[in-house]
């Protein structure tokens, strides 16, 4: 009898934890890939409510130097919305940021979605062709 009571209590607790809204997102987050340094970039991912109740997002907080926009602040059960992140990396190199979502998911009320990528230096061929070494030497810009 005691074993059944414990089993029933565990089952009730598990069903209570599984009920309600559930935010599902790609664990890898948002990967910008390579984008030109100094140029604005935009990427995103899909967020889904895997729960059985509406999911409400109360706040979207991007890390420094980024902007984030969520298509809707309430997600119906089984539905998805797009999270879009915009940023402009100033210097070449790897970057890693985070967008935090505050929601009413009882298991994960604060979710940190990683944002990664690589800013690459873009050389302007028009500028490079005007300043070749012979042109610089003839102009007397270099001793």
XYZ file of N, CA, C and O in Angstrom:
572
model
N 0.814 -1.190 0.000
C 0.000 0.000 0.000
C 0.861 1.259 0.000
O 0.588 2.203 -0.719
N 1.918 1.271 0.803
C 2.799 2.431 0.891
C 3.502 2.679 -0.451
O 3.693 3.819 -0.856
N 3.888 1.609 -1.127
C 4.575 1.738 -2.413
C 3.665 2.401 -3.447
O 4.100 3.230 -4.226
N 2.370 2.043 -3.429
C 1.419 2.646 -4.361
C 1.241 4.132 -4.075
O 1.126 4.940 -4.981
N 1.216 4.499 -2.819
C 1.048 5.901 -2.425
C 2.236 6.727 -2.903
O 2.063 7.828 -3.438
N 3.443 6.200 -2.737
C 4.650 6.901 -3.198
C 4.645 7.009 -4.709
O 4.934 8.065 -5.279
N 4.302 5.922 -5.389
C 4.257 5.927 -6.852
C 3.229 6.939 -7.348
O 3.480 7.688 -8.291
N 2.068 6.968 -6.723
C 1.024 7.909 -7.105
C 1.479 9.348 -6.861
O 1.259 10.228 -7.697
N 2.137 9.599 -5.744
C 2.631 10.942 -5.439
C 3.671 11.390 -6.460
O 3.653 12.534 -6.917
N 4.569 10.495 -6.846
C 5.590 10.817 -7.849
C 4.926 11.089 -9.193
O 5.279 12.039 -9.900
N 3.954 10.298 -9.562
C 3.246 10.489 -10.828
C 2.512 11.828 -10.845
O 2.517 12.543 -11.843
N 1.886 12.180 -9.731
C 1.175 13.459 -9.655
C 2.142 14.638 -9.732
O 1.869 15.632 -10.388
N 3.285 14.508 -9.064
C 4.289 15.562 -9.109
C 4.837 15.727 -10.518
O 4.982 16.844 -11.019
N 5.120 14.607 -11.181
C 5.643 14.657 -12.554
C 4.638 15.300 -13.496
O 4.996 16.130 -14.333
N 3.359 14.941 -13.361
C 2.361 15.528 -14.253
C 2.185 17.019 -13.967
O 1.949 17.808 -14.871
N 2.319 17.420 -12.707
C 2.223 18.841 -12.370
C 3.384 19.625 -12.968
O 3.216 20.741 -13.453
N 4.579 19.032 -12.952
C 5.745 19.712 -13.527
C 5.674 19.767 -15.043
O 6.203 20.679 -15.660
N 5.038 18.776 -15.652
C 4.959 18.736 -17.108
C 3.804 19.575 -17.644
O 3.762 19.881 -18.821
N 2.864 19.954 -16.796
C 1.747 20.779 -17.229
C 2.201 22.229 -17.344
O 3.172 22.641 -16.732
N 1.465 22.988 -18.130
C 1.774 24.404 -18.280
C 2.602 24.682 -19.516
O 2.821 23.818 -20.351
N 3.067 25.907 -19.641
C 3.859 26.284 -20.814
C 5.277 25.702 -20.766
O 5.826 25.498 -19.683
N 5.858 25.429 -21.921
C 7.232 24.911 -22.030
C 7.910 25.584 -23.218
O 7.505 25.399 -24.354
N 8.934 26.369 -22.939
C 9.670 27.051 -24.004
C 10.703 26.107 -24.607
O 11.548 25.562 -23.894
N 10.636 25.904 -25.916
C 11.617 25.082 -26.633
C 12.358 25.981 -27.615
O 11.748 26.779 -28.327
N 13.680 25.864 -27.627
C 14.509 26.675 -28.519
C 15.719 25.849 -28.929
O 16.064 24.874 -28.268
N 16.378 26.218 -30.024
C 17.559 25.457 -30.442
C 18.682 25.615 -29.420
O 19.057 26.743 -29.095
N 19.222 24.517 -28.876
C 20.276 24.609 -27.858
C 21.514 25.358 -28.348
O 22.197 26.002 -27.566
N 21.788 25.265 -29.638
C 22.954 25.962 -30.183
C 22.712 27.459 -30.271
O 23.645 28.238 -30.427
N 21.464 27.877 -30.185
C 21.143 29.296 -30.234
C 21.140 29.839 -31.647
O 20.680 29.190 -32.575
N 21.687 31.028 -31.800
C 21.703 31.727 -33.085
C 23.142 31.866 -33.544
O 23.971 32.421 -32.837
N 23.428 31.341 -34.736
C 24.776 31.420 -35.300
C 24.747 32.339 -36.518
O 24.119 32.028 -37.529
N 25.418 33.464 -36.416
C 25.478 34.422 -37.517
C 26.400 33.954 -38.629
O 26.385 34.505 -39.723
N 27.272 32.987 -38.345
C 28.275 32.600 -39.329
C 29.279 33.738 -39.469
O 29.631 34.382 -38.495
N 29.709 34.005 -40.692
C 30.632 35.118 -40.939
C 29.862 36.326 -41.442
O 29.048 36.208 -42.360
N 30.126 37.473 -40.821
C 29.534 38.729 -41.278
C 30.633 39.785 -41.331
O 31.616 39.698 -40.593
N 30.510 40.776 -42.213
C 31.533 41.809 -42.322
C 31.607 42.684 -41.062
O 30.584 43.115 -40.536
N 32.817 42.916 -40.582
C 33.020 43.809 -39.430
C 32.575 45.210 -39.815
O 32.822 45.675 -40.922
N 31.893 45.882 -38.896
C 31.425 47.238 -39.146
C 30.118 47.309 -39.910
O 29.587 48.396 -40.132
N 29.583 46.176 -40.324
C 28.325 46.141 -41.067
C 27.246 45.506 -40.188
O 27.521 44.581 -39.436
N 26.009 45.984 -40.288
C 24.949 45.379 -39.485
C 24.608 43.972 -39.968
O 24.626 43.701 -41.166
N 24.332 43.089 -39.027
C 23.926 41.725 -39.348
C 22.620 41.407 -38.655
O 22.263 42.016 -37.645
N 21.893 40.458 -39.216
C 20.585 40.083 -38.677
C 20.408 38.582 -38.837
O 20.650 38.039 -39.912
N 20.000 37.926 -37.760
C 19.751 36.490 -37.799
C 18.703 36.162 -36.744
O 18.310 37.029 -35.964
N 18.262 34.921 -36.709
C 17.241 34.576 -35.734
C 17.039 33.084 -35.594
O 17.747 32.278 -36.203
N 16.083 32.740 -34.758
C 15.714 31.341 -34.554
C 14.241 31.279 -34.181
O 13.623 32.287 -33.859
N 13.707 30.094 -34.233
C 12.310 29.877 -33.915
C 12.176 29.376 -32.474
O 12.925 28.504 -32.054
N 11.236 29.942 -31.737
C 10.933 29.515 -30.380
C 9.548 28.880 -30.397
O 8.637 29.390 -31.051
N 9.398 27.763 -29.692
C 8.137 27.021 -29.719
C 7.633 26.762 -28.299
O 8.422 26.560 -27.386
N 6.333 26.738 -28.145
C 5.714 26.377 -26.872
C 5.314 24.910 -26.955
O 4.348 24.556 -27.622
N 6.065 24.057 -26.282
C 5.768 22.622 -26.259
C 4.828 22.242 -25.126
O 4.556 21.061 -24.917
N 4.339 23.213 -24.389
C 3.462 22.941 -23.253
C 2.003 22.866 -23.655
O 1.645 22.894 -24.841
N 1.150 22.793 -22.634
C -0.285 22.696 -22.878
C -1.038 23.947 -22.418
O -2.251 23.928 -22.274
N -0.308 25.030 -22.184
C -0.914 26.310 -21.801
C -0.145 27.425 -22.525
O 1.003 27.231 -22.921
N -0.771 28.588 -22.712
C -0.069 29.697 -23.375
C 1.202 30.086 -22.614
O 1.220 30.102 -21.387
N 2.244 30.390 -23.359
C 3.530 30.829 -22.798
C 3.606 32.347 -22.943
O 3.431 32.875 -24.040
N 3.873 33.022 -21.848
C 3.977 34.480 -21.869
C 5.417 34.890 -21.603
O 6.003 34.493 -20.599
N 5.946 35.693 -22.506
C 7.293 36.241 -22.343
C 7.131 37.652 -21.802
O 6.470 38.492 -22.412
N 7.730 37.911 -20.658
C 7.582 39.229 -20.040
C 8.695 40.193 -20.440
O 8.517 41.401 -20.404
N 9.854 39.632 -20.836
C 10.983 40.504 -21.165
C 11.950 39.788 -22.092
O 12.216 38.604 -21.929
N 12.490 40.530 -23.048
C 13.557 40.058 -23.937
C 14.730 40.988 -23.713
O 14.629 42.189 -23.961
N 15.844 40.433 -23.209
C 16.989 41.281 -22.851
C 18.239 40.820 -23.612
O 18.872 39.836 -23.248
N 18.625 41.562 -24.655
C 19.854 41.225 -25.377
C 21.090 41.720 -24.637
O 21.018 42.648 -23.830
N 22.207 41.104 -24.928
C 23.500 41.506 -24.372
C 23.932 42.812 -25.039
O 23.355 43.235 -26.046
N 24.954 43.426 -24.483
C 25.450 44.698 -25.003
C 25.767 44.627 -26.498
O 26.282 43.639 -26.990
N 25.431 45.669 -27.197
C 25.753 45.766 -28.608
C 24.814 45.005 -29.528
O 25.030 44.955 -30.730
N 23.760 44.418 -28.983
C 22.808 43.673 -29.804
C 21.399 44.180 -29.534
O 21.120 44.770 -28.495
N 20.525 43.944 -30.488
C 19.103 44.235 -30.323
C 18.353 42.959 -30.616
O 18.759 42.184 -31.480
N 17.272 42.717 -29.898
C 16.475 41.514 -30.099
C 15.007 41.873 -30.184
O 14.535 42.775 -29.489
N 14.299 41.152 -31.044
C 12.872 41.397 -31.221
C 12.166 40.050 -31.312
O 12.579 39.162 -32.061
N 11.115 39.898 -30.528
C 10.298 38.694 -30.540
C 8.999 39.023 -31.258
O 8.365 40.040 -30.955
N 8.613 38.183 -32.213
C 7.437 38.460 -33.040
C 6.157 38.584 -32.215
O 5.264 39.357 -32.567
N 6.036 37.828 -31.115
C 4.874 37.909 -30.234
C 5.320 37.581 -28.819
O 6.186 36.744 -28.612
N 4.720 38.237 -27.847
C 5.092 38.011 -26.453
C 4.265 36.899 -25.806
O 4.498 36.542 -24.667
N 3.306 36.345 -26.525
C 2.539 35.201 -26.045
C 2.530 34.148 -27.141
O 2.258 34.448 -28.303
N 2.842 32.907 -26.748
C 2.917 31.803 -27.699
C 1.904 30.744 -27.279
O 1.967 30.217 -26.163
N 0.976 30.438 -28.159
C -0.048 29.426 -27.880
C 0.596 28.035 -27.859
O 1.645 27.822 -28.470
N -0.018 27.082 -27.175
C 0.520 25.714 -27.151
C 0.685 25.162 -28.570
O -0.209 25.292 -29.407
N 1.860 24.615 -28.843
C 2.145 24.032 -30.161
C 2.548 25.040 -31.220
O 2.911 24.671 -32.331
N 2.495 26.316 -30.909
C 2.830 27.363 -31.882
C 4.282 27.816 -31.731
O 4.920 27.571 -30.712
N 4.777 28.524 -32.758
C 6.147 29.040 -32.768
C 6.144 30.516 -33.116
O 5.229 31.000 -33.788
N 7.164 31.220 -32.664
C 7.397 32.616 -33.043
C 8.882 32.782 -33.351
O 9.716 31.989 -32.921
N 9.183 33.825 -34.081
C 10.561 34.088 -34.490
C 11.218 35.098 -33.553
O 10.634 36.135 -33.233
N 12.432 34.773 -33.109
C 13.274 35.699 -32.362
C 14.327 36.205 -33.335
O 15.053 35.413 -33.928
N 14.393 37.524 -33.515
C 15.345 38.125 -34.443
C 16.355 38.954 -33.659
O 15.980 39.746 -32.796
N 17.634 38.755 -33.973
C 18.715 39.482 -33.312
C 19.470 40.279 -34.364
O 19.800 39.768 -35.431
N 19.734 41.545 -34.051
C 20.517 42.423 -34.921
C 21.733 42.910 -34.147
O 21.629 43.231 -32.964
N 22.866 42.956 -34.840
C 24.070 43.500 -34.213
C 25.022 43.995 -35.289
O 24.857 43.708 -36.470
N 26.005 44.764 -34.841
C 27.003 45.337 -35.747
C 28.369 45.194 -35.086
O 28.795 46.080 -34.332
N 29.061 44.084 -35.337
C 30.386 43.919 -34.722
C 31.365 44.933 -35.305
O 31.446 45.102 -36.511
N 32.084 45.621 -34.441
C 32.982 46.684 -34.892
C 34.341 46.169 -35.357
O 34.934 46.751 -36.261
N 34.827 45.101 -34.729
C 36.163 44.595 -35.034
C 36.103 43.162 -35.540
O 35.225 42.396 -35.139
N 37.045 42.772 -36.393
C 37.094 41.380 -36.848
C 37.379 40.434 -35.678
O 38.051 40.796 -34.721
N 36.837 39.243 -35.774
C 37.077 38.216 -34.767
C 35.788 37.544 -34.328
O 34.691 37.903 -34.754
N 35.957 36.540 -33.468
C 34.817 35.798 -32.944
C 34.025 36.686 -31.982
O 34.600 37.504 -31.281
N 32.714 36.507 -31.980
C 31.904 37.184 -30.982
C 30.921 36.197 -30.370
O 30.533 35.212 -30.986
N 30.583 36.465 -29.122
C 29.662 35.613 -28.379
C 28.824 36.505 -27.470
O 29.365 37.247 -26.659
N 27.526 36.437 -27.643
C 26.602 37.245 -26.861
C 25.476 36.350 -26.364
O 25.432 35.170 -26.683
N 24.568 36.928 -25.612
C 23.440 36.176 -25.073
C 22.184 37.029 -25.128
O 22.241 38.237 -24.902
N 21.073 36.382 -25.439
C 19.764 37.021 -25.333
C 19.010 36.261 -24.245
O 18.871 35.045 -24.320
N 18.568 36.983 -23.223
C 17.815 36.354 -22.130
C 16.324 36.601 -22.324
O 15.902 37.721 -22.617
N 15.566 35.524 -22.155
C 14.111 35.592 -22.213
C 13.558 35.298 -20.826
O 13.937 34.305 -20.208
N 12.676 36.153 -20.351
C 12.003 35.960 -19.074
C 10.563 35.568 -19.387
O 9.861 36.301 -20.084
N 10.153 34.382 -18.905
C 8.841 33.873 -19.272
C 8.198 33.132 -18.099
O 8.791 32.998 -17.031
N 6.990 32.624 -18.332
C 6.274 31.916 -17.269
C 6.406 30.390 -17.379
O 5.571 29.665 -16.846
N 7.468 29.907 -18.019
C 7.755 28.474 -18.028
C 8.148 28.088 -16.600
O 9.120 28.621 -16.061
N 7.404 27.184 -15.951
C 7.698 26.877 -14.556
C 9.042 26.172 -14.342
O 9.622 26.278 -13.266
N 9.557 25.512 -15.359
C 10.841 24.820 -15.235
C 12.006 25.754 -15.545
O 13.040 25.722 -14.889
N 11.849 26.599 -16.560
C 12.920 27.523 -16.969
C 12.353 28.929 -17.147
O 12.088 29.357 -18.265
N 12.186 29.673 -16.059
C 11.614 31.020 -16.194
C 12.559 32.041 -16.836
O 12.111 33.049 -17.350
N 13.866 31.765 -16.810
C 14.842 32.623 -17.493
C 15.670 31.726 -18.390
O 16.288 30.770 -17.930
N 15.668 32.035 -19.672
C 16.392 31.231 -20.656
C 17.442 32.113 -21.327
O 17.129 33.213 -21.774
N 18.679 31.625 -21.377
C 19.774 32.345 -22.044
C 20.040 31.685 -23.390
O 20.459 30.532 -23.453
N 19.785 32.417 -24.451
C 20.001 31.893 -25.807
C 21.320 32.449 -26.323
O 21.493 33.663 -26.431
N 22.272 31.558 -26.648
C 23.573 32.026 -27.128
C 23.484 32.603 -28.545
O 22.719 32.128 -29.375
N 24.278 33.637 -28.783
C 24.401 34.269 -30.102
C 25.890 34.300 -30.420
O 26.665 34.910 -29.686
N 26.288 33.623 -31.488
C 27.703 33.529 -31.840
C 27.911 33.855 -33.317
O 26.972 33.854 -34.104
N 29.157 34.101 -33.666
C 29.511 34.355 -35.056
C 30.938 34.841 -35.164
O 31.685 34.855 -34.182
N 31.283 35.225 -36.362
C 32.631 35.710 -36.624
C 32.540 36.926 -37.544
O 31.973 36.848 -38.635
N 33.105 38.023 -37.070
C 33.173 39.229 -37.898
C 34.475 39.176 -38.696
O 35.537 38.915 -38.137
N 34.356 39.356 -40.001
C 35.532 39.284 -40.868
C 35.834 40.658 -41.451
O 34.936 41.456 -41.710
N 37.114 40.895 -41.648
C 37.551 42.161 -42.232
C 37.245 42.128 -43.722
O 37.534 41.158 -44.412
N 36.656 43.191 -44.202
C 36.332 43.290 -45.626
C 37.195 44.379 -46.217
O 37.190 45.514 -45.754
N 37.932 44.008 -47.187
C 38.777 44.987 -47.871
C 38.015 45.528 -49.064
O 37.443 44.790 -49.837
N 38.028 46.840 -49.183
C 37.366 47.488 -50.295
C 38.338 47.492 -51.477
O 39.341 48.206 -51.458
N 38.052 46.702 -52.529
C 38.993 46.621 -53.651
C 39.188 47.959 -54.358
O 40.250 48.242 -54.881
N 38.183 48.835 -54.340
C 38.300 50.132 -54.990
C 39.340 50.993 -54.265
O 40.181 51.628 -54.887
N 39.289 50.991 -52.937
C 40.245 51.769 -52.152
C 41.637 51.166 -52.282
O 42.628 51.877 -52.458
N 41.744 49.855 -52.225
C 43.045 49.188 -52.314
C 43.723 49.455 -53.656
O 44.941 49.631 -53.714
N 42.958 49.530 -54.741
C 43.575 49.749 -56.046
C 44.091 51.175 -56.199
O 45.009 51.433 -56.962
N 43.528 52.133 -55.487
C 43.992 53.520 -55.577
C 45.281 53.744 -54.811
O 46.025 54.657 -55.097
N 45.541 52.951 -53.792
C 46.699 53.165 -52.938
C 47.692 52.017 -53.043
O 48.013 51.371 -52.073
N 48.159 51.767 -54.241
C 49.190 50.748 -54.426
C 50.530 51.338 -53.986
O 50.695 52.566 -53.874
N 51.507 50.493 -53.747
C 52.810 50.949 -53.285
C 53.451 51.944 -54.258
O 53.930 52.990 -53.823
N 53.461 51.679 -55.565
C 54.060 52.685 -56.472
C 53.355 54.038 -56.405
O 54.003 55.078 -56.430
N 52.021 54.051 -56.279
C 51.297 55.316 -56.218
C 51.650 56.071 -54.939
O 51.810 57.300 -54.951
N 51.806 55.352 -53.842
C 52.158 55.979 -52.573
C 53.577 56.538 -52.638
O 53.846 57.664 -52.207
N 54.526 55.788 -53.226
C 55.916 56.251 -53.346
C 56.022 57.474 -54.249
O 56.738 58.425 -53.947
N 55.305 57.456 -55.388
C 55.339 58.589 -56.311
C 54.721 59.846 -55.684
O 55.132 60.958 -55.975
N 53.740 59.669 -54.842
C 53.092 60.807 -54.214
C 53.935 61.391 -53.086
O 53.612 62.436 -52.555
N 54.998 60.687 -52.702
C 55.870 61.163 -51.651
C 55.303 60.947 -50.259
O 55.673 61.635 -49.309
N 54.376 59.994 -50.153
C 53.757 59.739 -48.855
C 54.629 58.880 -47.964
O 54.440 58.827 -46.766
N 55.592 58.188 -48.575
C 56.478 57.307 -47.806
C 57.909 57.688 -48.159
O 58.246 57.920 -49.307
N 58.795 57.752 -47.174
C 60.215 58.084 -47.441
C 60.929 56.915 -48.050
O 60.763 55.806 -47.762
